[in-house]
């Protein structure tokens, strides 16, 4: 039986270790990018929880989630307090409820882990990575989903990056969590002098990590040799005036001024709702833009859009992105809406209670499920608006219809926090998973161009009014992850949970 190095530690010490272990996972992500802490965090969690009862595991899982989300999503306070017109005490309470609620997902998952594995040490070690990945996946769609803070995202800058086009971020997370479980097992096997088992487990784990750099050299898609020129503008418009009609003209003047020398670029990108009025009101400015563009130029901008809905017997409003120009075509309506920012759940009860439940432009409707990419000459740009870029399977499925990715955002909601850095890192993982260039335009940062390996080849610093020029390339072909999504990883997880639980491991330890 494997020994537990924390078995005799006081209960408060174990709780502290779990909180710290959860927080360590935030440090694996941007802006720190200490990816190597991922397996360390998992090994610490297992060291505390391996021999706990299901009831104890529920508390331990909640503490782990509390450490992760309290450290990783602090930017939610800025969104609620500074931009949601909410008092500090209320903002603190709402943030605490949000973090505590997310932590409960891990508490339930750990309880299920204990029930599934019962008292078998080996079975618990094998099932832990499977349960963790399944929890991440569920968290990505439950109640519209919160696909944030995945351990695998850190490896856009780590040695497991090569696995992303093959298995996606959940596949990378499975390797990271499996490595943490292996580290604990190797420690226990080495102490009990089971040298053969120790060597085999260490070799298998090492092989997965060594395969990452080799896989990263595989050209999953064919990148065009002929570049497209682009320019993307970062207006740095203060969030407080974004929807104020008195400042509408000033905002448009900013973006027109930034674009003045770049009307001839193949692709010009303005960020999310850079045109902060609906398409019928924006007719004159759209025609002005069209008149300024070169014959082969296309300007792509975020804009609110409304359509008539026969089902609702009225108009529905969308957060959209529009292609303008003789060689440009298409409009895309955002599908994955941000709760409270773009729509209010249970709005008939919540509207008007506090400012956060009554934000400007918080009555958007989701767009249709299947939408065509935007055309910019021969390029087919598949958009993702703001929060949508966090959804791995969503982006991978849509990318099959395009040869270039574009994402626009207004990260002003995050303020000067870690949120924009995490958001950029997720965009980089989507580019890596699909082996496609991605052009990212934001209001106040981080505006960037990302290559097919997920690496930033150009960027604008945060909180600066600036533009980024350069070249990017279209890509043909699909990565394995684009064709299958996360289903192979989820199938493996299901096999581990069902087959290992019942058939492989005996009940004794």
Short mmCIF file of N, CA, C and O in Angstrom, two decimals, residues 206-297:
data_model
loop_
_atom_site.label_atom_id
_atom_site.label_comp_id
_atom_site.label_asym_id
_atom_site.label_seq_id
_atom_site.Cartn_x
_atom_site.Cartn_y
_atom_site.Cartn_z
N UNK A 206 7.33 9.86 -18.81
CA UNK A 206 8.35 10.62 -19.53
C UNK A 206 8.12 10.58 -21.03
O UNK A 206 8.31 11.58 -21.74
N UNK A 207 7.67 9.44 -21.54
CA UNK A 207 7.42 9.29 -22.98
C UNK A 207 6.35 10.26 -23.45
O UNK A 207 6.45 10.85 -24.55
N UNK A 208 5.30 10.43 -22.65
CA UNK A 208 4.24 11.37 -23.03
C UNK A 208 4.77 12.80 -23.13
O UNK A 208 4.40 13.55 -24.04
N UNK A 209 5.64 13.16 -22.21
CA UNK A 209 6.19 14.51 -22.22
C UNK A 209 7.20 14.70 -23.35
O UNK A 209 7.23 15.77 -23.97
N UNK A 210 7.99 13.68 -23.62
CA UNK A 210 8.97 13.79 -24.72
C UNK A 210 8.30 13.81 -26.08
O UNK A 210 8.83 14.38 -27.05
N UNK A 211 7.11 13.19 -26.18
CA UNK A 211 6.39 13.18 -27.45
C UNK A 211 5.87 14.56 -27.81
O UNK A 211 5.66 14.86 -28.99
N UNK A 212 5.63 15.41 -26.80
CA UNK A 212 5.07 16.74 -27.05
C UNK A 212 5.90 17.57 -28.02
O UNK A 212 5.37 18.05 -29.04
N UNK A 213 7.19 17.80 -27.76
CA UNK A 213 8.00 18.58 -28.70
C UNK A 213 8.08 17.96 -30.09
O UNK A 213 8.12 18.68 -31.10
N UNK A 214 8.11 16.62 -30.16
CA UNK A 214 8.15 15.97 -31.48
C UNK A 214 6.84 16.22 -32.24
O UNK A 214 6.85 16.53 -33.44
N UNK A 215 5.71 16.08 -31.56
CA UNK A 215 4.43 16.32 -32.21
C UNK A 215 4.27 17.78 -32.62
O UNK A 215 3.57 18.08 -33.60
N UNK A 216 4.89 18.68 -31.91
CA UNK A 216 4.77 20.10 -32.22
C UNK A 216 5.43 20.47 -33.55
O UNK A 216 5.18 21.55 -34.08
N UNK A 217 6.25 19.58 -34.04
CA UNK A 217 6.92 19.82 -35.34
C UNK A 217 6.10 19.27 -36.51
O UNK A 217 6.47 19.46 -37.67
N UNK A 218 5.00 18.58 -36.23
CA UNK A 218 4.17 18.00 -37.29
C UNK A 218 3.34 19.10 -37.95
O UNK A 218 2.64 19.85 -37.26
N UNK A 219 3.40 19.25 -39.29
CA UNK A 219 2.58 20.26 -39.97
C UNK A 219 1.16 19.75 -40.20
O UNK A 219 0.85 19.19 -41.26
N UNK A 220 0.29 19.92 -39.25
CA UNK A 220 -1.07 19.37 -39.33
C UNK A 220 -1.88 20.03 -40.45
O UNK A 220 -2.79 19.43 -41.02
N UNK A 221 -1.60 21.29 -40.73
CA UNK A 221 -2.27 21.99 -41.82
C UNK A 221 -1.21 22.57 -42.75
O UNK A 221 -0.03 22.67 -42.38
N UNK A 222 -1.64 22.95 -43.93
CA UNK A 222 -0.73 23.56 -44.89
C UNK A 222 -0.95 25.06 -44.90
O UNK A 222 -2.02 25.54 -45.30
N UNK A 223 0.05 25.79 -44.45
CA UNK A 223 -0.04 27.24 -44.36
C UNK A 223 0.36 27.85 -45.70
O UNK A 223 1.39 27.47 -46.28
N UNK A 224 -0.45 28.76 -46.19
CA UNK A 224 -0.20 29.38 -47.48
C UNK A 224 1.10 30.17 -47.48
O UNK A 224 1.45 30.82 -46.49
N UNK A 225 1.82 30.11 -48.59
CA UNK A 225 3.05 30.89 -48.72
C UNK A 225 2.77 32.36 -49.00
O UNK A 225 3.62 33.21 -48.75
N UNK A 226 1.60 32.64 -49.53
CA UNK A 226 1.27 34.02 -49.91
C UNK A 226 0.62 34.72 -48.73
O UNK A 226 -0.47 34.34 -48.28
N UNK A 227 1.25 35.76 -48.20
CA UNK A 227 0.72 36.42 -47.00
C UNK A 227 -0.40 37.41 -47.32
O UNK A 227 -0.54 37.89 -48.44
N UNK A 228 -1.21 37.67 -46.31
CA UNK A 228 -2.19 38.74 -46.35
C UNK A 228 -1.71 39.86 -45.43
O UNK A 228 -1.21 39.59 -44.33
N UNK A 229 -1.85 41.09 -45.88
CA UNK A 229 -1.48 42.21 -45.02
C UNK A 229 -2.67 42.58 -44.14
O UNK A 229 -3.82 42.45 -44.54
N UNK A 230 -2.38 42.99 -42.92
CA UNK A 230 -3.45 43.37 -42.01
C UNK A 230 -3.04 44.58 -41.18
O UNK A 230 -1.86 44.91 -41.04
N UNK A 231 -4.05 45.23 -40.64
CA UNK A 231 -3.86 46.26 -39.62
C UNK A 231 -5.04 46.15 -38.66
O UNK A 231 -6.19 46.02 -39.09
N UNK A 232 -4.76 46.14 -37.38
CA UNK A 232 -5.83 46.10 -36.38
C UNK A 232 -5.65 47.24 -35.39
O UNK A 232 -4.51 47.56 -35.01
N UNK A 233 -6.74 47.87 -35.02
CA UNK A 233 -6.71 49.10 -34.25
C UNK A 233 -7.19 48.87 -32.82
O UNK A 233 -8.20 48.21 -32.60
N UNK A 234 -6.46 49.43 -31.88
CA UNK A 234 -6.82 49.36 -30.46
C UNK A 234 -7.13 50.78 -29.99
O UNK A 234 -6.25 51.57 -29.75
N UNK A 235 -8.44 51.08 -29.86
CA UNK A 235 -8.85 52.45 -29.58
C UNK A 235 -8.70 52.90 -28.14
O UNK A 235 -8.68 54.09 -27.86
N UNK A 236 -8.64 51.94 -27.21
CA UNK A 236 -8.51 52.24 -25.78
C UNK A 236 -9.61 53.21 -25.33
O UNK A 236 -9.35 54.22 -24.67
N UNK A 237 -10.85 52.87 -25.69
CA UNK A 237 -11.99 53.70 -25.31
C UNK A 237 -12.39 53.37 -23.87
O UNK A 237 -12.62 52.20 -23.54
N UNK A 238 -12.48 54.35 -22.98
CA UNK A 238 -12.89 54.06 -21.60
C UNK A 238 -14.26 53.39 -21.54
O UNK A 238 -15.18 53.79 -22.25
N UNK A 239 -14.38 52.38 -20.70
CA UNK A 239 -15.64 51.65 -20.59
C UNK A 239 -16.79 52.54 -20.14
O UNK A 239 -17.95 52.32 -20.50
N UNK A 240 -16.47 53.58 -19.39
CA UNK A 240 -17.51 54.45 -18.83
C UNK A 240 -18.24 55.24 -19.91
O UNK A 240 -19.38 55.69 -19.72
N UNK A 241 -17.60 55.44 -21.09
CA UNK A 241 -18.25 56.23 -22.15
C UNK A 241 -18.63 55.38 -23.34
O UNK A 241 -19.13 55.90 -24.34
N UNK A 242 -18.40 54.07 -23.25
CA UNK A 242 -18.58 53.19 -24.39
C UNK A 242 -19.97 53.31 -25.00
O UNK A 242 -20.12 53.34 -26.23
N UNK A 243 -21.00 53.37 -24.18
CA UNK A 243 -22.37 53.39 -24.68
C UNK A 243 -23.05 54.74 -24.48
O UNK A 243 -24.26 54.86 -24.60
N UNK A 244 -22.26 55.77 -24.24
CA UNK A 244 -22.81 57.12 -24.06
C UNK A 244 -22.97 57.78 -25.43
O UNK A 244 -21.98 58.00 -26.14
N UNK A 245 -24.20 58.11 -25.84
CA UNK A 245 -24.41 58.72 -27.17
C UNK A 245 -23.61 60.00 -27.37
O UNK A 245 -23.26 60.35 -28.50
N UNK A 246 -23.31 60.72 -26.27
CA UNK A 246 -22.58 61.98 -26.39
C UNK A 246 -21.15 61.75 -26.86
O UNK A 246 -20.50 62.69 -27.35
N UNK A 247 -20.64 60.54 -26.71
CA UNK A 247 -19.26 60.24 -27.10
C UNK A 247 -19.18 59.35 -28.34
O UNK A 247 -18.10 58.86 -28.67
N UNK A 248 -20.32 59.14 -29.01
CA UNK A 248 -20.33 58.29 -30.19
C UNK A 248 -19.40 58.81 -31.27
O UNK A 248 -18.56 58.07 -31.81
N UNK A 249 -19.53 60.07 -31.61
CA UNK A 249 -18.70 60.64 -32.68
C UNK A 249 -17.22 60.55 -32.32
O UNK A 249 -16.38 60.22 -33.18
N UNK A 250 -16.87 60.83 -31.07
CA UNK A 250 -15.46 60.78 -30.65
C UNK A 250 -14.88 59.39 -30.85
O UNK A 250 -13.72 59.23 -31.27
N UNK A 251 -15.67 58.35 -30.53
CA UNK A 251 -15.18 56.98 -30.68
C UNK A 251 -14.92 56.63 -32.14
O UNK A 251 -13.89 56.03 -32.48
N UNK A 252 -15.85 57.01 -33.00
CA UNK A 252 -15.68 56.72 -34.43
C UNK A 252 -14.51 57.48 -35.01
O UNK A 252 -13.76 56.97 -35.85
N UNK A 253 -14.32 58.72 -34.55
CA UNK A 253 -13.18 59.51 -35.02
C UNK A 253 -11.87 58.85 -34.65
O UNK A 253 -10.90 58.84 -35.42
N UNK A 254 -11.81 58.26 -33.45
CA UNK A 254 -10.60 57.56 -33.01
C UNK A 254 -10.25 56.44 -33.99
O UNK A 254 -9.11 56.33 -34.46
N UNK A 255 -11.22 55.59 -34.31
CA UNK A 255 -10.93 54.44 -35.18
C UNK A 255 -10.68 54.85 -36.62
O UNK A 255 -9.81 54.28 -37.30
N UNK A 256 -11.40 55.85 -37.10
CA UNK A 256 -11.13 56.34 -38.45
C UNK A 256 -9.74 56.96 -38.53
O UNK A 256 -9.02 56.77 -39.52
N UNK A 257 -9.35 57.67 -37.48
CA UNK A 257 -8.01 58.27 -37.47
C UNK A 257 -6.91 57.23 -37.43
O UNK A 257 -5.90 57.34 -38.14
N UNK A 258 -7.09 56.19 -36.62
CA UNK A 258 -6.09 55.13 -36.55
C UNK A 258 -5.95 54.38 -37.88
O UNK A 258 -4.88 53.85 -38.20
N UNK A 259 -7.03 54.35 -38.66
CA UNK A 259 -7.05 53.59 -39.91
C UNK A 259 -6.59 54.42 -41.10
O UNK A 259 -6.41 53.87 -42.20
N UNK A 260 -6.39 55.69 -40.92
CA UNK A 260 -6.18 56.63 -42.03
C UNK A 260 -5.11 56.18 -43.02
O UNK A 260 -5.27 56.33 -44.24
N UNK A 261 -4.01 55.62 -42.54
CA UNK A 261 -2.91 55.25 -43.44
C UNK A 261 -2.96 53.79 -43.87
O UNK A 261 -2.03 53.30 -44.53
N UNK A 262 -4.04 53.07 -43.53
CA UNK A 262 -4.06 51.62 -43.78
C UNK A 262 -5.31 51.15 -44.52
O UNK A 262 -5.64 49.96 -44.47
N UNK A 263 -5.97 52.04 -45.25
CA UNK A 263 -7.19 51.65 -45.96
C UNK A 263 -6.92 50.63 -47.07
O UNK A 263 -7.82 49.97 -47.55
N UNK A 264 -5.67 50.50 -47.48
CA UNK A 264 -5.34 49.56 -48.56
C UNK A 264 -4.93 48.17 -48.10
O UNK A 264 -4.62 47.31 -48.93
N UNK A 265 -4.92 47.93 -46.80
CA UNK A 265 -4.55 46.60 -46.28
C UNK A 265 -5.59 45.55 -46.68
O UNK A 265 -6.77 45.87 -46.85
N UNK A 266 -5.14 44.31 -46.82
CA UNK A 266 -6.09 43.24 -47.17
C UNK A 266 -7.19 43.10 -46.13
O UNK A 266 -8.37 42.96 -46.46
N UNK A 267 -6.79 43.12 -44.85
CA UNK A 267 -7.76 42.98 -43.75
C UNK A 267 -7.49 44.08 -42.73
O UNK A 267 -6.35 44.27 -42.29
N UNK A 268 -8.55 44.80 -42.38
CA UNK A 268 -8.50 45.81 -41.33
C UNK A 268 -9.47 45.37 -40.24
O UNK A 268 -10.63 45.05 -40.54
N UNK A 269 -9.02 45.33 -39.00
CA UNK A 269 -9.85 44.81 -37.92
C UNK A 269 -10.06 45.85 -36.84
O UNK A 269 -9.10 46.39 -36.29
N UNK A 270 -11.32 46.13 -36.56
CA UNK A 270 -11.71 46.94 -35.40
C UNK A 270 -12.30 45.99 -34.35
O UNK A 270 -12.87 44.96 -34.68
N UNK A 271 -12.22 46.34 -33.06
CA UNK A 271 -12.62 45.39 -32.00
C UNK A 271 -14.13 45.29 -31.79
O UNK A 271 -14.93 45.85 -32.54
N UNK A 272 -14.48 44.57 -30.74
CA UNK A 272 -15.87 44.32 -30.39
C UNK A 272 -16.63 45.64 -30.20
O UNK A 272 -16.19 46.52 -29.48
N UNK A 273 -17.79 45.74 -30.86
CA UNK A 273 -18.66 46.93 -30.82
C UNK A 273 -17.87 48.23 -30.97
O UNK A 273 -18.17 49.23 -30.31
N UNK A 274 -16.86 48.22 -31.86
CA UNK A 274 -16.16 49.47 -32.15
C UNK A 274 -17.12 50.48 -32.75
O UNK A 274 -16.96 51.69 -32.57
N UNK A 275 -18.12 49.98 -33.51
CA UNK A 275 -19.23 50.81 -33.95
C UNK A 275 -20.36 50.56 -32.95
O UNK A 275 -21.05 49.54 -33.02
N UNK A 276 -20.58 51.46 -31.99
CA UNK A 276 -21.47 51.15 -30.87
C UNK A 276 -22.93 51.52 -31.11
O UNK A 276 -23.65 51.91 -30.19
N UNK A 277 -23.39 51.40 -32.36
CA UNK A 277 -24.79 51.62 -32.70
C UNK A 277 -25.21 50.54 -33.68
O UNK A 277 -24.38 49.93 -34.36
N UNK A 278 -26.51 50.28 -33.76
CA UNK A 278 -27.00 49.19 -34.60
C UNK A 278 -26.83 49.51 -36.08
O UNK A 278 -26.62 50.66 -36.46
N UNK A 279 -26.95 48.47 -36.90
CA UNK A 279 -26.61 48.59 -38.32
C UNK A 279 -27.46 49.62 -39.06
O UNK A 279 -26.97 50.28 -39.98
N UNK A 280 -28.72 49.79 -38.67
CA UNK A 280 -29.53 50.78 -39.39
C UNK A 280 -29.09 52.20 -39.05
O UNK A 280 -29.04 53.07 -39.92
N UNK A 281 -28.72 52.44 -37.80
CA UNK A 281 -28.21 53.75 -37.41
C UNK A 281 -26.81 54.00 -37.96
O UNK A 281 -26.42 55.16 -38.17
N UNK A 282 -26.06 52.92 -38.20
CA UNK A 282 -24.67 53.05 -38.63
C UNK A 282 -24.52 53.12 -40.15
O UNK A 282 -23.40 53.08 -40.66
N UNK A 283 -25.64 53.19 -40.88
CA UNK A 283 -25.57 53.21 -42.35
C UNK A 283 -24.60 54.23 -42.90
O UNK A 283 -23.73 53.88 -43.74
N UNK A 284 -24.63 55.50 -42.48
CA UNK A 284 -23.70 56.50 -43.02
C UNK A 284 -22.23 56.18 -42.75
O UNK A 284 -21.38 56.35 -43.62
N UNK A 285 -21.93 55.71 -41.53
CA UNK A 285 -20.53 55.41 -41.24
C UNK A 285 -20.06 54.19 -42.02
O UNK A 285 -18.91 54.12 -42.48
N UNK A 286 -20.94 53.19 -42.21
CA UNK A 286 -20.57 52.02 -43.01
C UNK A 286 -20.29 52.42 -44.45
O UNK A 286 -19.31 51.97 -45.06
N UNK A 287 -21.12 53.31 -45.01
CA UNK A 287 -20.88 53.78 -46.38
C UNK A 287 -19.61 54.60 -46.47
O UNK A 287 -18.88 54.54 -47.47
N UNK A 288 -19.32 55.39 -45.45
CA UNK A 288 -18.06 56.15 -45.43
C UNK A 288 -16.86 55.21 -45.42
O UNK A 288 -15.88 55.44 -46.15
N UNK A 289 -16.93 54.18 -44.61
CA UNK A 289 -15.85 53.19 -44.56
C UNK A 289 -15.69 52.53 -45.93
O UNK A 289 -14.57 52.37 -46.44
N UNK A 290 -16.80 52.16 -46.54
CA UNK A 290 -16.77 51.50 -47.84
C UNK A 290 -16.10 52.40 -48.90
O UNK A 290 -15.34 51.93 -49.74
N UNK A 291 -16.36 53.69 -48.81
CA UNK A 291 -15.78 54.62 -49.79
C UNK A 291 -14.28 54.81 -49.59
O UNK A 291 -13.56 55.15 -50.53
N UNK A 292 -13.80 54.60 -48.38
CA UNK A 292 -12.38 54.81 -48.08
C UNK A 292 -11.53 53.58 -48.38
O UNK A 292 -10.32 53.69 -48.59
N UNK A 293 -12.16 52.39 -48.39
CA UNK A 293 -11.40 51.15 -48.56
C UNK A 293 -10.84 51.03 -49.97
O UNK A 293 -11.46 51.47 -50.95
N UNK A 294 -9.67 50.39 -50.09
CA UNK A 294 -9.12 50.06 -51.38
C UNK A 294 -9.93 48.96 -52.05
O UNK A 294 -10.77 48.31 -51.42
N UNK A 295 -9.67 48.74 -53.33
CA UNK A 295 -10.46 47.76 -54.08
C UNK A 295 -10.37 46.36 -53.50
O UNK A 295 -11.32 45.58 -53.59
N UNK A 296 -9.22 46.02 -52.92
CA UNK A 296 -9.02 44.66 -52.39
C UNK A 296 -9.05 44.61 -50.88
O UNK A 296 -8.64 43.62 -50.27
N UNK A 297 -9.52 45.67 -50.25
CA UNK A 297 -9.47 45.77 -48.79
C UNK A 297 -10.83 45.45 -48.18
O UNK A 297 -11.87 45.75 -48.75
#
